[in-house]
Short mmCIF file of C-alpha atoms (C1' of nucleotides) in Angstrom, two decimals:
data_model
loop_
_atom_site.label_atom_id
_atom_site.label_comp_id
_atom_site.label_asym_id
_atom_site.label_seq_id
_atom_site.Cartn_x
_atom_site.Cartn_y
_atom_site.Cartn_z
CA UNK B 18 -3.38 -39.11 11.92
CA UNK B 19 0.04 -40.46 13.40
CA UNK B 20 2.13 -39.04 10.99
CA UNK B 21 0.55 -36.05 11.44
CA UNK B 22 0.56 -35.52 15.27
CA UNK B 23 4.30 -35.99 14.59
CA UNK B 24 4.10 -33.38 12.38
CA UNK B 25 2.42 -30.74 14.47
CA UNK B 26 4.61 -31.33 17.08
CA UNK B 27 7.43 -30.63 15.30
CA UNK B 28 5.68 -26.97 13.92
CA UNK B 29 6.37 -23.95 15.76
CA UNK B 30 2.91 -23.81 16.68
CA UNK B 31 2.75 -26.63 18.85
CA UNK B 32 6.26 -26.08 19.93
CA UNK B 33 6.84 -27.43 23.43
CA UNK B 34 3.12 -29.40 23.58
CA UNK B 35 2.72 -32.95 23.76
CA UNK B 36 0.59 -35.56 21.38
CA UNK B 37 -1.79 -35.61 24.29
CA UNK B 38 -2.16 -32.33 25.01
CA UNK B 39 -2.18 -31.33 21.19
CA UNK B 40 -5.35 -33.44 20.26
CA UNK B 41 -7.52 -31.69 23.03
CA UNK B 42 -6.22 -28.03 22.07
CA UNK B 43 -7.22 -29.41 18.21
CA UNK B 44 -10.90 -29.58 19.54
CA UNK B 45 -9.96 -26.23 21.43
CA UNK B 46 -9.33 -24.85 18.01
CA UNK B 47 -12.08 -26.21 16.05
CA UNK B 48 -9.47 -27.93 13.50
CA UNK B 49 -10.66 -28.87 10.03
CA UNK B 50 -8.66 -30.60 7.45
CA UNK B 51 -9.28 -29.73 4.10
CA UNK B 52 -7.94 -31.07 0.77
CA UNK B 53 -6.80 -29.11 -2.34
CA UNK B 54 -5.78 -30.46 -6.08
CA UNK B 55 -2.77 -29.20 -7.61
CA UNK B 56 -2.90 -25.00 -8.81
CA UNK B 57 -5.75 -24.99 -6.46
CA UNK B 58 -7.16 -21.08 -4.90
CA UNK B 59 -6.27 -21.45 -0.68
CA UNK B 60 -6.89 -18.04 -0.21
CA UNK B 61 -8.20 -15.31 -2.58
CA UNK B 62 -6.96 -11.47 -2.64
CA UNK B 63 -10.29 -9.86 -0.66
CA UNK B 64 -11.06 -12.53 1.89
CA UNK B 65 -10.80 -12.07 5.32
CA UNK B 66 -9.61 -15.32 6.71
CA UNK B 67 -10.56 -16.24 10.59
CA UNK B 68 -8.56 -19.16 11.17
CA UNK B 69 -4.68 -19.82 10.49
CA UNK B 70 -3.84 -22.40 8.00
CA UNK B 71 -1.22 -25.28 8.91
CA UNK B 72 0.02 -27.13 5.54
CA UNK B 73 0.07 -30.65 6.54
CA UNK B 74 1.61 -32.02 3.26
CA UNK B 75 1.71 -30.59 -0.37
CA UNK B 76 3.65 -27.27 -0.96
CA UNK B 77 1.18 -23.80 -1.43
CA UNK B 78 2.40 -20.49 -2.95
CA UNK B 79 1.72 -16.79 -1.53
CA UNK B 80 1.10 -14.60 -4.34
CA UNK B 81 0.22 -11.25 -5.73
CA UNK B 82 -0.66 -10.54 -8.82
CA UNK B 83 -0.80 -7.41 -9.85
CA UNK B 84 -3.63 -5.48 -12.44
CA UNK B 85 -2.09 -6.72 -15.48
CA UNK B 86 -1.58 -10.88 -14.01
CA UNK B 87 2.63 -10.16 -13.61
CA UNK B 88 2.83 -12.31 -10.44
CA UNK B 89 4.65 -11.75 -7.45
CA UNK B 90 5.69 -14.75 -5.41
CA UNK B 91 5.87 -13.79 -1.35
CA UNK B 92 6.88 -17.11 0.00
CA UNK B 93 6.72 -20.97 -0.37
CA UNK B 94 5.00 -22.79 2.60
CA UNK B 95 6.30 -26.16 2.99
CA UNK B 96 4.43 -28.46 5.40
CA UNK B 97 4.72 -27.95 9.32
CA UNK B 98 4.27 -24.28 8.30
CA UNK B 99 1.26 -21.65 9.14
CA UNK B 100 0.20 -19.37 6.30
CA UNK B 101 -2.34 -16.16 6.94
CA UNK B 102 -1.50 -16.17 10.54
CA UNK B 103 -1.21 -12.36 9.97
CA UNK B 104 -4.59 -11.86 8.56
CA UNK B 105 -6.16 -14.21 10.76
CA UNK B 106 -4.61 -12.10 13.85
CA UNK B 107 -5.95 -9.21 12.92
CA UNK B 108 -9.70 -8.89 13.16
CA UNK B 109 -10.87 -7.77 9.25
CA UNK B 110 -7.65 -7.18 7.79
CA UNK B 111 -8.05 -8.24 3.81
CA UNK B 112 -5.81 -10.12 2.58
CA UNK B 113 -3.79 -8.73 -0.56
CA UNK B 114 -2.57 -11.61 -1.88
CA UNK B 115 -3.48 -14.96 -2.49
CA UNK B 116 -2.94 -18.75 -1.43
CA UNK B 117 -2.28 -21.57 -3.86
CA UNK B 118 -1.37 -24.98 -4.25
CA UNK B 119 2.07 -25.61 -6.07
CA UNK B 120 1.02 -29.38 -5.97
CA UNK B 121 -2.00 -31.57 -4.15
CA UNK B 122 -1.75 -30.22 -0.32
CA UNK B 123 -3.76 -31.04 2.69
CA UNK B 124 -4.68 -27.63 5.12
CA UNK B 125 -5.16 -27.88 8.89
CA UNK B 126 -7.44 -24.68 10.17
CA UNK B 127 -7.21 -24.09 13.13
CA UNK B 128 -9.22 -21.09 14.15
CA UNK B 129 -7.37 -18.98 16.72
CA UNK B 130 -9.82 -16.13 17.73
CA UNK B 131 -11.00 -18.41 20.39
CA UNK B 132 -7.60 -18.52 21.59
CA UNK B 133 -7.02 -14.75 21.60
CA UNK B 134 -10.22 -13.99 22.51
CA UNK B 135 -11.61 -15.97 25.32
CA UNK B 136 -9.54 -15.86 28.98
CA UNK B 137 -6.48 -17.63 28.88
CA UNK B 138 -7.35 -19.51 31.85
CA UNK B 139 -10.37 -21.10 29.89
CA UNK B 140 -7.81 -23.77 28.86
CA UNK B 141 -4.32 -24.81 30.60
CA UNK B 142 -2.53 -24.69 26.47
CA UNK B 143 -4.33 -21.39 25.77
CA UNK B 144 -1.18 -19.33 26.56
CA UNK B 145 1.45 -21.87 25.30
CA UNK B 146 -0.91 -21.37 21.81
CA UNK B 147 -0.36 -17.28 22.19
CA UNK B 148 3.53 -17.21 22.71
CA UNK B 149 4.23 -19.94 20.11
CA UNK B 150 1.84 -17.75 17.60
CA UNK B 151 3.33 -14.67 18.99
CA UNK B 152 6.89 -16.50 18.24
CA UNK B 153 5.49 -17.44 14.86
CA UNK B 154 4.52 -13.90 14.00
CA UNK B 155 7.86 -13.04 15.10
CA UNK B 156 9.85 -15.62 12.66
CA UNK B 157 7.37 -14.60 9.61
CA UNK B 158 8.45 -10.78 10.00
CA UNK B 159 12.10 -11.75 10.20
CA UNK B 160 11.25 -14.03 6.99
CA UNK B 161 10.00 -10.93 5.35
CA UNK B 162 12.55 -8.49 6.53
CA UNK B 163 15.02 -11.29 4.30
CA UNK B 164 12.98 -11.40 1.49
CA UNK B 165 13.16 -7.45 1.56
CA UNK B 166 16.84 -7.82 1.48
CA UNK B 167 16.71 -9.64 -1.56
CA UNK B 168 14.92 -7.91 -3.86
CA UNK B 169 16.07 -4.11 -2.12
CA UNK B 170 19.02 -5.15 -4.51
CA UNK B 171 19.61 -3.11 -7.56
CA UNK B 172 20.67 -5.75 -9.91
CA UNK B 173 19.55 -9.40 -10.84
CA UNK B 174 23.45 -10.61 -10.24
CA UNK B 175 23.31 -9.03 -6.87
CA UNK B 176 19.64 -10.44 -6.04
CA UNK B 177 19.98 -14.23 -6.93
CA UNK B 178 23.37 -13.80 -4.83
CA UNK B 179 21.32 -12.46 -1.73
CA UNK B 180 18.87 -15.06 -2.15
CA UNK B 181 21.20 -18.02 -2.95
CA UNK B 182 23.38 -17.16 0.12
CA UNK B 183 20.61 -16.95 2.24
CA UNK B 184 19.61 -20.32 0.90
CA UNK B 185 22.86 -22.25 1.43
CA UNK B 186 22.71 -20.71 5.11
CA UNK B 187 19.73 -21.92 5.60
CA UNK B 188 20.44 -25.38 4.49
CA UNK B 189 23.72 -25.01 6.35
CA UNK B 190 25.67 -27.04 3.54
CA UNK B 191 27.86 -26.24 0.28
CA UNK B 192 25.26 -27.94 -2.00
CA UNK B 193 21.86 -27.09 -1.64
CA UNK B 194 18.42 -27.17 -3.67
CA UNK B 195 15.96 -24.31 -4.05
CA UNK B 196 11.81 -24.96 -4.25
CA UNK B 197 11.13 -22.85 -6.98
CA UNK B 198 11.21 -23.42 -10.37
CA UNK B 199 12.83 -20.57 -12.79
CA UNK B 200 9.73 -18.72 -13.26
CA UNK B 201 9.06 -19.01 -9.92
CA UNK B 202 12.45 -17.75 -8.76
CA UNK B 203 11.76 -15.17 -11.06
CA UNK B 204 8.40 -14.17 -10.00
CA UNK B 205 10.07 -14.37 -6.25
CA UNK B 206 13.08 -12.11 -6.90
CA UNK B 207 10.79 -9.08 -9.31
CA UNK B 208 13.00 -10.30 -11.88
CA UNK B 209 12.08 -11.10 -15.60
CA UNK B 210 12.94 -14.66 -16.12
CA UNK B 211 15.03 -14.89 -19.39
CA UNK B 212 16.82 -11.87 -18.23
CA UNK B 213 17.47 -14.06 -14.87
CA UNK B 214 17.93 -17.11 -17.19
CA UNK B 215 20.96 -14.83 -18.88
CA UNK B 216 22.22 -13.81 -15.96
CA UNK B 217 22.77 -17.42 -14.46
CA UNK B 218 24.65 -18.29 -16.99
CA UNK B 219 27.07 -15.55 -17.06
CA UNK B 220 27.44 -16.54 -13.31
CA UNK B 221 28.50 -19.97 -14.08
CA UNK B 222 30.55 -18.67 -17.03
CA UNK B 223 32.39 -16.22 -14.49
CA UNK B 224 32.85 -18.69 -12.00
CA UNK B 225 30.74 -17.66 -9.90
CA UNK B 226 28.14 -20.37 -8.67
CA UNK B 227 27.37 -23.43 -10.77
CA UNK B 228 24.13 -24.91 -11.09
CA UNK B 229 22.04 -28.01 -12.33
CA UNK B 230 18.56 -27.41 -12.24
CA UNK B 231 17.65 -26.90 -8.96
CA UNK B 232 20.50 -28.20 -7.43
CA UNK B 233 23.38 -25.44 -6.43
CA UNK B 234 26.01 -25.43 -6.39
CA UNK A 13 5.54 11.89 32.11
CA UNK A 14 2.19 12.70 31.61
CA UNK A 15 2.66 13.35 28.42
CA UNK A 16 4.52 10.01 27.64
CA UNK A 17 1.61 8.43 29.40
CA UNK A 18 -1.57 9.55 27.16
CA UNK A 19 1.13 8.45 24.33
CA UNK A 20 1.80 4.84 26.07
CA UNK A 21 -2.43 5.17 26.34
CA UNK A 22 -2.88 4.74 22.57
CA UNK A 23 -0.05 3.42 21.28
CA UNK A 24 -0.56 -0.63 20.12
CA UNK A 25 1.21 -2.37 23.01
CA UNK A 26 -0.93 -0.28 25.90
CA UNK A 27 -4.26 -0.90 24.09
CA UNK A 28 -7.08 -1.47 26.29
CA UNK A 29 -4.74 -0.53 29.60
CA UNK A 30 -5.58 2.37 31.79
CA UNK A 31 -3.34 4.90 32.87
CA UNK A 32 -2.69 3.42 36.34
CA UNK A 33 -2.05 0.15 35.10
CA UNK A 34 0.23 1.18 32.84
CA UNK A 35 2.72 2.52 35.27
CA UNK A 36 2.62 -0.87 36.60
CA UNK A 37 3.47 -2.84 33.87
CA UNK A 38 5.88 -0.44 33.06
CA UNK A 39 7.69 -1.60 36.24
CA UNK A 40 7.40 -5.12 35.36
CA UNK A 41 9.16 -4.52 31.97
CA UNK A 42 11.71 -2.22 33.69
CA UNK A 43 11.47 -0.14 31.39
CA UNK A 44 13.99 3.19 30.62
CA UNK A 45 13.91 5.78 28.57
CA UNK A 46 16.93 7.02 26.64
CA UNK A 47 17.69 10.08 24.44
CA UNK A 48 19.09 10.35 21.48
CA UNK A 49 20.50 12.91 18.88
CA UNK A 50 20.02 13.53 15.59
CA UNK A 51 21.13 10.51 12.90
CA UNK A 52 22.83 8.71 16.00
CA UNK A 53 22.51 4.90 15.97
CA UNK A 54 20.08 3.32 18.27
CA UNK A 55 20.77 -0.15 17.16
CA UNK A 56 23.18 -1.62 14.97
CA UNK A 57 23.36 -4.55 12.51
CA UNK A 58 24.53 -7.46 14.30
CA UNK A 59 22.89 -5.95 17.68
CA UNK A 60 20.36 -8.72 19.39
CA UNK A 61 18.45 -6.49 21.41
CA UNK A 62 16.41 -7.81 24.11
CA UNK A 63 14.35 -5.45 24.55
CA UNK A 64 11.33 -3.56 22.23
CA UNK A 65 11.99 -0.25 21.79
CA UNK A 66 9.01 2.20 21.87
CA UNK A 67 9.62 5.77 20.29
CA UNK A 68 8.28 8.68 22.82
CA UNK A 69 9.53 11.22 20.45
CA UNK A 70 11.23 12.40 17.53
CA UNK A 71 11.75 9.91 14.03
CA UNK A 72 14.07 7.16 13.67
CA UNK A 73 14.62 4.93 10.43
CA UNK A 74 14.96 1.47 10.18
CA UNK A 75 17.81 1.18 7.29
CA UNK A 76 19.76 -2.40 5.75
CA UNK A 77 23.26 -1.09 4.29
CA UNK A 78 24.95 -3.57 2.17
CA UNK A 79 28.90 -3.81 1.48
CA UNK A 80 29.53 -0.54 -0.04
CA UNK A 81 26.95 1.82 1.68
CA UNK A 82 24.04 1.38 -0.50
CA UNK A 83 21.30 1.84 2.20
CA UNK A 84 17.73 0.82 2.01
CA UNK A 85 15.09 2.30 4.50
CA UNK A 86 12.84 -0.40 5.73
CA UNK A 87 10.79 2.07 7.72
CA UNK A 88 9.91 5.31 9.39
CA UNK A 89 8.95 4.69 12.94
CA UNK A 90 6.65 7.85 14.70
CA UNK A 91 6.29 8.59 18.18
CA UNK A 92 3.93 5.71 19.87
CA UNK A 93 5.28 3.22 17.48
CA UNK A 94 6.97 0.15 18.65
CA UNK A 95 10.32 -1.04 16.80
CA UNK A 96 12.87 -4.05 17.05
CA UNK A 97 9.96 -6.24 18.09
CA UNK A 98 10.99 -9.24 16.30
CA UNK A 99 14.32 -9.10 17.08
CA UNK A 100 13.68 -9.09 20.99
CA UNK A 101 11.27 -11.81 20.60
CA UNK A 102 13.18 -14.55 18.70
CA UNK A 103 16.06 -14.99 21.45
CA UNK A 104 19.40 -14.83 19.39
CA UNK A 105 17.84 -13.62 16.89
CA UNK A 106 20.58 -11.00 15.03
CA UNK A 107 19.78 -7.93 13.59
CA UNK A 108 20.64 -7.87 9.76
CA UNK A 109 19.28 -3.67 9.86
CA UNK A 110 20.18 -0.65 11.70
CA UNK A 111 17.86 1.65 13.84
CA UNK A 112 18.99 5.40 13.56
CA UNK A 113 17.45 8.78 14.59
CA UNK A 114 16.48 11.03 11.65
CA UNK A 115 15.80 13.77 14.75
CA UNK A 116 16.76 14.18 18.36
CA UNK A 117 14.61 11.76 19.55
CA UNK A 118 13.83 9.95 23.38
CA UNK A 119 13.00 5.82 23.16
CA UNK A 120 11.52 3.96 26.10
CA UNK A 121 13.34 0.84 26.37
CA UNK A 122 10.91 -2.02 27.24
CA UNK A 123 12.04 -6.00 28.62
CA UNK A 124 9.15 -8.07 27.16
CA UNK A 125 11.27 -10.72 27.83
CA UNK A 126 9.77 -10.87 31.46
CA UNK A 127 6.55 -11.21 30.21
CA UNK A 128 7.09 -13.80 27.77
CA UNK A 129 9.10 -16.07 30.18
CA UNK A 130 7.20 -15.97 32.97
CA UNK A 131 4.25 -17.80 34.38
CA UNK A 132 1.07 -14.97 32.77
CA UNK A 133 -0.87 -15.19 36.06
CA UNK A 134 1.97 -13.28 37.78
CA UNK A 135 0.69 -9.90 36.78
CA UNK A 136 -2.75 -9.57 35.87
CA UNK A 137 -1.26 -7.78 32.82
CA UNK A 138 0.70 -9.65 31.31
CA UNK A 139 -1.64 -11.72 29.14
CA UNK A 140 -2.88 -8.24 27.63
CA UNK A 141 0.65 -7.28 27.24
CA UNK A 142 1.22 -10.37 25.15
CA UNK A 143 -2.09 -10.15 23.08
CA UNK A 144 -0.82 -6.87 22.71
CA UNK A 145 2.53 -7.89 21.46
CA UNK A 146 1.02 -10.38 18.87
CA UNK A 147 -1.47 -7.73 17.53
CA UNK A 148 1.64 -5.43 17.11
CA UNK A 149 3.98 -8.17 15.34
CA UNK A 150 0.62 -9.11 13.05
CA UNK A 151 0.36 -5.69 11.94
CA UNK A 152 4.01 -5.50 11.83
CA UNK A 153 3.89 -8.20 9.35
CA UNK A 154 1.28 -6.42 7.09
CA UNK A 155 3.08 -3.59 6.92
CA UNK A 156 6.05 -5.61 5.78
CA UNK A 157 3.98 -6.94 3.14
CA UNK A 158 2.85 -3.57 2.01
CA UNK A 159 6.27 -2.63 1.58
CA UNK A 160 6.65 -6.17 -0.44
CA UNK A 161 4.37 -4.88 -2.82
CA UNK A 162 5.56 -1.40 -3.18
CA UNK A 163 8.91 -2.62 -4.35
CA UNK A 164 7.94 -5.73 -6.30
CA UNK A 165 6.53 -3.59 -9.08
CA UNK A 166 8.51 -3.55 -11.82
CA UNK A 167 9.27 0.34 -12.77
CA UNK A 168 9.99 3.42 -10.96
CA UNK A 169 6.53 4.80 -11.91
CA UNK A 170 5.04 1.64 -10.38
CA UNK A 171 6.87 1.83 -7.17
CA UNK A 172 5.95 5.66 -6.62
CA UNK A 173 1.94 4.95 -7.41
CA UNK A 174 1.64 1.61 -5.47
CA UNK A 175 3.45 3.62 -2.27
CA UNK A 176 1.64 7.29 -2.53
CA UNK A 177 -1.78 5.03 -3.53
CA UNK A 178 -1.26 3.26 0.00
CA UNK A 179 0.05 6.27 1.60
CA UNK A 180 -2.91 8.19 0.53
CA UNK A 181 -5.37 5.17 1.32
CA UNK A 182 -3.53 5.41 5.15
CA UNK A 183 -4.20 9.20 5.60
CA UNK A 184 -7.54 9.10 4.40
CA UNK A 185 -7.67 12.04 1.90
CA UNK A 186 -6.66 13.69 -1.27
CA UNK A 187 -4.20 15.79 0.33
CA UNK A 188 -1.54 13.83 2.64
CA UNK A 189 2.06 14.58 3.21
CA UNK A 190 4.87 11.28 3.00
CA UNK A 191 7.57 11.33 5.66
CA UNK A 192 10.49 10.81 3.66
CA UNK A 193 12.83 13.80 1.54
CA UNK A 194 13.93 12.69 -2.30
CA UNK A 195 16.89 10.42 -1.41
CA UNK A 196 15.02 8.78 1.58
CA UNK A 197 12.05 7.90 -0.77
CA UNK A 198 14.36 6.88 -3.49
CA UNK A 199 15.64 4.18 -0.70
CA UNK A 200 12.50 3.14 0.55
CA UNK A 201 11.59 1.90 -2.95
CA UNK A 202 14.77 1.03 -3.87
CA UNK A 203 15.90 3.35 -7.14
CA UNK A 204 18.15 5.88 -7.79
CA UNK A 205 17.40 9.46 -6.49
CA UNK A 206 17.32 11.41 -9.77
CA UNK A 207 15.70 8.64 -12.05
CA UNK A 208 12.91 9.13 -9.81
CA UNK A 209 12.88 12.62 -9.60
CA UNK A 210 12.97 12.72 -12.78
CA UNK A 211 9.77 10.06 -13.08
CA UNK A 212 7.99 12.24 -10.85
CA UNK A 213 8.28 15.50 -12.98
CA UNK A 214 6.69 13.22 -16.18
CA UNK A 215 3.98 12.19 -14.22
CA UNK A 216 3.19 16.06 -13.18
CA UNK A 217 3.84 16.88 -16.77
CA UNK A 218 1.17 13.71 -17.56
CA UNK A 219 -1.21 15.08 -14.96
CA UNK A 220 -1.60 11.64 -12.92
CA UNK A 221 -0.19 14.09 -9.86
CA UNK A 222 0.70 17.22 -8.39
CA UNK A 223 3.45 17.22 -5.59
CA UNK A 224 5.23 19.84 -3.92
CA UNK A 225 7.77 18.89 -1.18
CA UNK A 226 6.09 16.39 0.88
CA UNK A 227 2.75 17.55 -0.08
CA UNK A 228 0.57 15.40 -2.21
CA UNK A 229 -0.96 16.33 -4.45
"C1'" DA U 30 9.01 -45.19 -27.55
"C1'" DC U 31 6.66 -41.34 -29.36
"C1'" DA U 32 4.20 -37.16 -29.44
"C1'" DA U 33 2.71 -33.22 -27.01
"C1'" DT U 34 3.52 -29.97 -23.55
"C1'" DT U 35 6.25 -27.44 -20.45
"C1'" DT U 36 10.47 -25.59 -18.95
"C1'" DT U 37 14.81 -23.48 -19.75
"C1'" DG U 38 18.41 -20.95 -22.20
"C1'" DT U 39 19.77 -17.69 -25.98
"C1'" DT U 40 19.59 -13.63 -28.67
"C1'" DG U 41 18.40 -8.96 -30.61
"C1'" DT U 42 16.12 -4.71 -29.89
"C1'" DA U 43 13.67 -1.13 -27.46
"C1'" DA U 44 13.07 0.93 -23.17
"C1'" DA U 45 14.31 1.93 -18.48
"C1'" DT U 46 17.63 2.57 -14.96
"C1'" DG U 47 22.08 3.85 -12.77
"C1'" DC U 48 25.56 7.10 -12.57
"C1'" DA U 49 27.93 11.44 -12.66
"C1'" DA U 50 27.94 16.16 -13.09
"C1'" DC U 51 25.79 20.37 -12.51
"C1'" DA U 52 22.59 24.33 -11.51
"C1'" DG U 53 18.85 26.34 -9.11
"C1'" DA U 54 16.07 26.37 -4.78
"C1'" DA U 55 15.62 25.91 -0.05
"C1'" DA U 56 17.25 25.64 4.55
"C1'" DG U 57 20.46 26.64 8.14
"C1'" DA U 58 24.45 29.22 10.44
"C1'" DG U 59 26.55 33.25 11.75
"C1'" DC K 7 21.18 39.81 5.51
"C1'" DT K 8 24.90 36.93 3.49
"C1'" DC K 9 27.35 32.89 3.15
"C1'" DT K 10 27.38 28.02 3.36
"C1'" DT K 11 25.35 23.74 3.11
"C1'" DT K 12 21.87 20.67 1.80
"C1'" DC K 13 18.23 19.24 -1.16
"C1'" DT K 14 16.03 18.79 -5.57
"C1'" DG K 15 15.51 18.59 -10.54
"C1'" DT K 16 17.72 18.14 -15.16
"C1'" DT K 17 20.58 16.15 -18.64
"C1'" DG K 18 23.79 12.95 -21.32
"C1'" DC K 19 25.81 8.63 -21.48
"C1'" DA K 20 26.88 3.79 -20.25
"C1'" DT K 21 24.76 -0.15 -18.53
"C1'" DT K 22 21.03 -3.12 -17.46
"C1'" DT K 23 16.55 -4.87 -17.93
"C1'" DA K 24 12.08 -6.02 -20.24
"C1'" DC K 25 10.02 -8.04 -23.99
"C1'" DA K 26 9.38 -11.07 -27.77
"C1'" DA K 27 10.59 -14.79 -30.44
"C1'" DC K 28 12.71 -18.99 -30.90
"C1'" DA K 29 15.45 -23.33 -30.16
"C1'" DA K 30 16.99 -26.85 -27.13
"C1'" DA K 31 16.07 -29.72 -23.26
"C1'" DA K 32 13.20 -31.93 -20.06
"C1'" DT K 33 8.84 -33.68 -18.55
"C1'" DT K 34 4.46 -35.78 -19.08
"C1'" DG K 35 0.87 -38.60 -21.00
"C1'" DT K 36 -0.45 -42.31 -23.93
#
DNA sequence: ACAATTTTGTTGTAAATGCAACAGAAAGAG
DNA sequence: CTCTTTCTGTTGCATTTACAACAAAATTGT
């Protein structure tokens, strides 16, 4: 549990909160740990989760998947990250996508009505808990607004560029790995993935980028 | 101001606050209001506003232009909504979009800054303006997902069903009008104008629609 | 090390989209 | 009302993408 108190208190939703004060707002939260196998259903499409899930190791997958099973990948959650803090935020809102496991993972939920919902006074971390979700909810939109960017592209050339950039900013270095996989970078950008496959190439060919799996450049 | 004030009353960041309360708060967030004319930038890209914006009347657009004036609309906002949210709650967090009238329109400028920094039993309010704030930014982020999934799809036909579907699903009935003319549409879901003018006349001529104007079906 | 499976890149073809140009309809100005 | 401007739909053509099929490369299990 060591390695994971360090964890948490590096997350943005124990931002500012220290190991003692985290493990009594854990029992404020009713925390559960839960463990998942690899390509394992989080969250279906339909539910209606109450609690926020924090990923405390493993990698999960938001998806959609559309009437006809052409996926649609909305983000990667690496661990330290919250997932359905949205839906969980909103009192019935169904989800529309789904939550899986990309490999084995471990889930913290941590059930946050009682935060909202009871008088912040109730507990002295209540209202740390509300700004860092509230700075949390913040973050995800700006995460979305940039995935928007991406695929508001017209072309494949022009998407994997947006993306890619974004990417080495992110990472704040020349050479840089992404966590997808082709098909998953495919499924991520709405892009078919030989066409993307094609289109990488011509990149290197042109000069553009070069790449080695999932190492750029 | 009484007019603005049954407005504040229901939009999402008053919720729950009476009328005399409000003109409190609205103290404590010093807020202003500010007019604006038609297409007349409210914010710029590269702007890091600190403070929410709330539109009192008129229609503004939330658009992204990239390097040679392709422009994608993120968003309509209507009177009561709340924009720039995310942006004036991630401190230094830039603004990679543009707010911009579509109308003469009059925004109240609001400093939730205050709120957030300071201690929440200063103003009875302020934890409600906060809960407030999160609700908003969760819903924010569903709507950003919506528009995910609008634009993921694959063709133009897809696009324009998954958005009128949802649009339709919003207004609650057969008949609904969509706030956007041809080209603004065309940028929402990212295509070109007259390929999806075009796809709308074949699915009139298929019968899966009837549209004239804004007026669906 | 070998076989089986998965992932990735390549190619050809059909279909869809972007682009440009234009004409009719609608809206706005005087 | 008339003229001007803006918006919308249509069409042809060049370009791009989706799809399918396959081969090469990498990964996994035994």
């Amino acid at each position: 549990m060591e390695k994971n108190l360090s964890l948490l208190k590096r997350s943005a939703l124990f931002l500012g909160v220290d190991e003692g004060e985290i493990e009594s707002m854990l029992g404020c939260l009713g925390a559960k740990t839960q463990d998942y196998g690899k390509e394992e259903y989080v969250l279906r499409e339909g539910d209606s989760p109450e609690a926020v899930g924090l990923l405390l190791s493993g990698g999960i997958l938001i998806v959609q998947e559309d009437y006809w099973g052409n996926r649609n990948i909305r983000a990667r959650i690496v661990p330290g990250q919250v997932f359905a803090e949205a839906f969980a935020c909103v009192p019935g809102a169904v989800m529309d996508v789904s939550v899986l496991t990309d490999e084995k993972s471990r889930v913290l939920w941590l059930n946050v009505q009682r935060v909202l919902h009871t008088c912040p006074s109730a507990c002295a971390h209540h209202s740390r808990m509300i700004r860092n979700l509230l700075s949390d909810l913040a973050e995800n939109s700006l995460r979305a607004n940039e995935k928007l960017t991406h695929i508001s592209r017209r072309s494949t050339r022009e998407k994997l560029l947006s993306y890619l950039s974004a990417e080495a900013r992110r990472q704040g270095r020349a050479e840089f790995f992404i966590p997808f996989n082709r098909q998953q970078l495919a499924d991520y950008l709405s892009v078919e993935r030989s066409a993307m496959s094609a289109e990488l190439s011509r990149m290197q060919r042109d000069g553009i980028l070069s790449v080695d799996k999932n190492r750029f450049p």
